[in-house]
Amino acid sequence: MFQLALRRRGISDQAVLRTMEEVPREVFVEAHDRAYAYRDSALPIACGQTISQPFVVAYMTEQLQLQKGHRVLEIGTGSGYQAAILSRLCKQVLTIERYRTLADSAGKRLEKLGYFNVEVLLGDGYDVPAGAGDFDRIIVTAAMEQIPDKLTQRLEPGGVLIAPVGPHQGAQTLVRVVRTESGFERKNLVDVRFVPALPGIAREL
Ligand code: SAH
């Protein structure tokens, strides 16, 4: 049913569809929301954040055109669901979250499920540690008012970044940036709604 609904909405990449079917979304939502885990809607998680809608997760993953050997950076771990999906389709995922509560619980959840190629880091996605290196793919799952140059600079040649861009309280557009030999190519994809990307590690838990 889940796969069928995603297919109907235009997701066609077989590997993405299979992965969406394999990763148990019910483990990533709040216990009282389990019954809604396979509906195509975003759901609330701790710290006032949300787990994205399955269609948006599948769409962004498809747009990344992942390959088995890729190293991927995610900004906005949240529940860890998107990171789990990514981990099945690439070599390594580094995911950064500014809330300790979310980073800790996502890390435990991913480990329990056996997704060992994901590393969860408590930190600020606007300030990715230099030691983390560069990435084949970057996915931002919180809305940025602008994509910082500092972030696109972390793409390997041929690398792709996907991020929701727009005002925190208004219409946002999913933007795809490709690093080419001569610079960066930018394309607007679809309208979306994400929680804001805020600077710094959260002071509350
Ligand atoms: N990808 C998540 C959903 C993310 S919701 C999932 O699959 O469940 C967006 C997340 O981005 C929130 O948890 C929020 O705390 C986090 N976030 C916002 N700004 C951030 C920043 N600057 N650095 C890291 N994480 C950030």
PDB file of N, CA and C and ligand atoms in Angstrom, residues 49-52 74-82 96-99 102 123-126 141-142 195-198, ligand 1:
ATOM      1  N   GLN A  49       9.643  19.383  16.753  1.00  0.00           N
ATOM      2  CA  GLN A  49      10.068  19.164  15.375  1.00  0.00           C
ATOM      3  C   GLN A  49       9.115  18.178  14.690  1.00  0.00           C
ATOM      4  N   THR A  50       9.394  17.840  13.438  1.00  0.00           N
ATOM      5  CA  THR A  50       8.509  16.908  12.723  1.00  0.00           C
ATOM      6  C   THR A  50       9.316  15.886  11.937  1.00  0.00           C
ATOM      7  N   ILE A  51       8.720  14.714  11.768  1.00  0.00           N
ATOM      8  CA  ILE A  51       9.248  13.720  10.829  1.00  0.00           C
ATOM      9  C   ILE A  51       8.546  14.032   9.511  1.00  0.00           C
ATOM     10  N   SER A  52       9.313  14.154   8.439  1.00  0.00           N
ATOM     11  CA  SER A  52       8.737  14.580   7.160  1.00  0.00           C
ATOM     12  C   SER A  52       7.735  13.563   6.638  1.00  0.00           C
ATOM     13  N   GLU A  74      23.534  14.686   5.966  1.00  0.00           N
ATOM     14  CA  GLU A  74      22.173  15.180   6.189  1.00  0.00           C
ATOM     15  C   GLU A  74      22.212  16.239   7.285  1.00  0.00           C
ATOM     16  N   ILE A  75      21.535  17.353   7.069  1.00  0.00           N
ATOM     17  CA  ILE A  75      21.395  18.358   8.120  1.00  0.00           C
ATOM     18  C   ILE A  75      19.954  18.308   8.605  1.00  0.00           C
ATOM     19  N   GLY A  76      19.770  17.973   9.892  1.00  0.00           N
ATOM     20  CA  GLY A  76      18.428  17.836  10.463  1.00  0.00           C
ATOM     21  C   GLY A  76      18.045  16.377  10.650  1.00  0.00           C
ATOM     22  N   THR A  77      18.681  15.732  11.621  1.00  0.00           N
ATOM     23  CA  THR A  77      18.450  14.296  11.872  1.00  0.00           C
ATOM     24  C   THR A  77      17.007  14.012  12.280  1.00  0.00           C
ATOM     25  N   GLY A  78      16.454  14.863  13.147  1.00  0.00           N
ATOM     26  CA  GLY A  78      15.093  14.643  13.647  1.00  0.00           C
ATOM     27  C   GLY A  78      14.946  13.253  14.223  1.00  0.00           C
ATOM     28  N   SER A  79      14.049  12.469  13.664  1.00  0.00           N
ATOM     29  CA  SER A  79      13.801  11.101  14.138  1.00  0.00           C
ATOM     30  C   SER A  79      14.865  10.110  13.658  1.00  0.00           C
ATOM     31  N   GLY A  80      15.590  10.488  12.605  1.00  0.00           N
ATOM     32  CA  GLY A  80      16.557   9.559  12.006  1.00  0.00           C
ATOM     33  C   GLY A  80      15.983   8.789  10.821  1.00  0.00           C
ATOM     34  N   TYR A  81      14.720   9.032  10.503  1.00  0.00           N
ATOM     35  CA  TYR A  81      14.067   8.261   9.434  1.00  0.00           C
ATOM     36  C   TYR A  81      14.707   8.500   8.062  1.00  0.00           C
ATOM     37  N   GLN A  82      14.877   9.765   7.697  1.00  0.00           N
ATOM     38  CA  GLN A  82      15.499  10.063   6.399  1.00  0.00           C
ATOM     39  C   GLN A  82      16.921   9.484   6.342  1.00  0.00           C
ATOM     40  N   ILE A  96      23.504  15.509  11.091  1.00  0.00           N
ATOM     41  CA  ILE A  96      23.741  16.493  12.150  1.00  0.00           C
ATOM     42  C   ILE A  96      22.416  17.013  12.697  1.00  0.00           C
ATOM     43  N   GLU A  97      22.322  17.089  14.014  1.00  0.00           N
ATOM     44  CA  GLU A  97      21.091  17.558  14.679  1.00  0.00           C
ATOM     45  C   GLU A  97      21.466  18.525  15.802  1.00  0.00           C
ATOM     46  N   ARG A  98      20.684  19.623  15.944  1.00  0.00           N
ATOM     47  CA  ARG A  98      21.017  20.635  16.960  1.00  0.00           C
ATOM     48  C   ARG A  98      20.374  20.366  18.317  1.00  0.00           C
ATOM     49  N   TYR A  99      19.429  19.421  18.401  1.00  0.00           N
ATOM     50  CA  TYR A  99      18.851  19.045  19.702  1.00  0.00           C
ATOM     51  C   TYR A  99      19.483  17.751  20.209  1.00  0.00           C
ATOM     52  N   LEU A 102      17.029  14.725  20.416  1.00  0.00           N
ATOM     53  CA  LEU A 102      16.743  14.074  19.134  1.00  0.00           C
ATOM     54  C   LEU A 102      17.961  13.300  18.624  1.00  0.00           C
ATOM     55  N   GLY A 123      25.254  18.944  16.599  1.00  0.00           N
ATOM     56  CA  GLY A 123      25.982  20.089  16.071  1.00  0.00           C
ATOM     57  C   GLY A 123      25.088  21.002  15.281  1.00  0.00           C
ATOM     58  N   ASP A 124      25.734  21.940  14.590  1.00  0.00           N
ATOM     59  CA  ASP A 124      25.021  22.936  13.807  1.00  0.00           C
ATOM     60  C   ASP A 124      25.341  22.747  12.331  1.00  0.00           C
ATOM     61  N   GLY A 125      24.300  22.468  11.569  1.00  0.00           N
ATOM     62  CA  GLY A 125      24.472  22.247  10.134  1.00  0.00           C
ATOM     63  C   GLY A 125      24.971  23.462   9.370  1.00  0.00           C
ATOM     64  N   TYR A 126      24.900  24.655  10.013  1.00  0.00           N
ATOM     65  CA  TYR A 126      25.472  25.850   9.388  1.00  0.00           C
ATOM     66  C   TYR A 126      26.983  25.906   9.611  1.00  0.00           C
ATOM     67  N   THR A 141      17.161  18.978   5.701  1.00  0.00           N
ATOM     68  CA  THR A 141      15.745  18.682   5.942  1.00  0.00           C
ATOM     69  C   THR A 141      15.103  19.689   6.897  1.00  0.00           C
ATOM     70  N   ALA A 142      15.635  20.907   6.891  1.00  0.00           N
ATOM     71  CA  ALA A 142      15.031  22.031   7.603  1.00  0.00           C
ATOM     72  C   ALA A 142      15.198  23.238   6.683  1.00  0.00           C
ATOM     73  N   VAL A 195      10.184  22.666   8.926  1.00  0.00           N
ATOM     74  CA  VAL A 195      10.508  23.478  10.104  1.00  0.00           C
ATOM     75  C   VAL A 195      11.810  24.233   9.794  1.00  0.00           C
ATOM     76  N   PRO A 196      12.023  25.378  10.451  1.00  0.00           N
ATOM     77  CA  PRO A 196      13.196  26.182  10.120  1.00  0.00           C
ATOM     78  C   PRO A 196      14.523  25.575  10.555  1.00  0.00           C
ATOM     79  N   ALA A 197      15.558  25.827   9.769  1.00  0.00           N
ATOM     80  CA  ALA A 197      16.933  25.527  10.179  1.00  0.00           C
ATOM     81  C   ALA A 197      17.411  26.707  11.005  1.00  0.00           C
ATOM     82  N   LEU A 198      17.731  26.465  12.263  1.00  0.00           N
ATOM     83  CA  LEU A 198      18.154  27.538  13.165  1.00  0.00           C
ATOM     84  C   LEU A 198      19.623  27.373  13.499  1.00  0.00           C
TER      85      LEU A 198
HETATM   86  N1  SAH B   1      15.003  14.392   8.629  1.00  0.00           N
HETATM   87  C1  SAH B   1      14.172  14.311   9.809  1.00  0.00           C
HETATM   88  C2  SAH B   1      13.156  15.415   9.910  1.00  0.00           C
HETATM   89  C3  SAH B   1      13.796  16.685  10.189  1.00  0.00           C
HETATM   90  S1  SAH B   1      12.884  17.968  10.973  1.00  0.00           S
HETATM   91  C4  SAH B   1      13.478  12.974   9.923  1.00  0.00           C
HETATM   92  O1  SAH B   1      13.603  12.145   9.007  1.00  0.00           O
HETATM   93  O2  SAH B   1      12.819  12.742  10.942  1.00  0.00           O
HETATM   94  C5  SAH B   1      14.220  19.120  10.930  1.00  0.00           C
HETATM   95  C6  SAH B   1      15.279  18.887  11.958  1.00  0.00           C
HETATM   96  O3  SAH B   1      16.340  19.801  11.669  1.00  0.00           O
HETATM   97  C7  SAH B   1      14.819  19.180  13.371  1.00  0.00           C
HETATM   98  O4  SAH B   1      15.055  18.076  14.178  1.00  0.00           O
HETATM   99  C8  SAH B   1      15.669  20.380  13.773  1.00  0.00           C
HETATM  100  O5  SAH B   1      16.014  20.391  15.139  1.00  0.00           O
HETATM  101  C9  SAH B   1      16.888  20.196  12.898  1.00  0.00           C
HETATM  102  N2  SAH B   1      17.689  21.406  12.665  1.00  0.00           N
HETATM  103  C10 SAH B   1      17.252  22.679  12.462  1.00  0.00           C
HETATM  104  N3  SAH B   1      18.287  23.513  12.279  1.00  0.00           N
HETATM  105  C11 SAH B   1      19.417  22.750  12.351  1.00  0.00           C
HETATM  106  C12 SAH B   1      20.814  23.046  12.257  1.00  0.00           C
HETATM  107  N4  SAH B   1      21.285  24.282  12.062  1.00  0.00           N
HETATM  108  N5  SAH B   1      21.689  22.027  12.390  1.00  0.00           N
HETATM  109  C13 SAH B   1      21.259  20.765  12.613  1.00  0.00           C
HETATM  110  N6  SAH B   1      19.958  20.429  12.722  1.00  0.00           N
HETATM  111  C14 SAH B   1      19.045  21.414  12.593  1.00  0.00           C
END
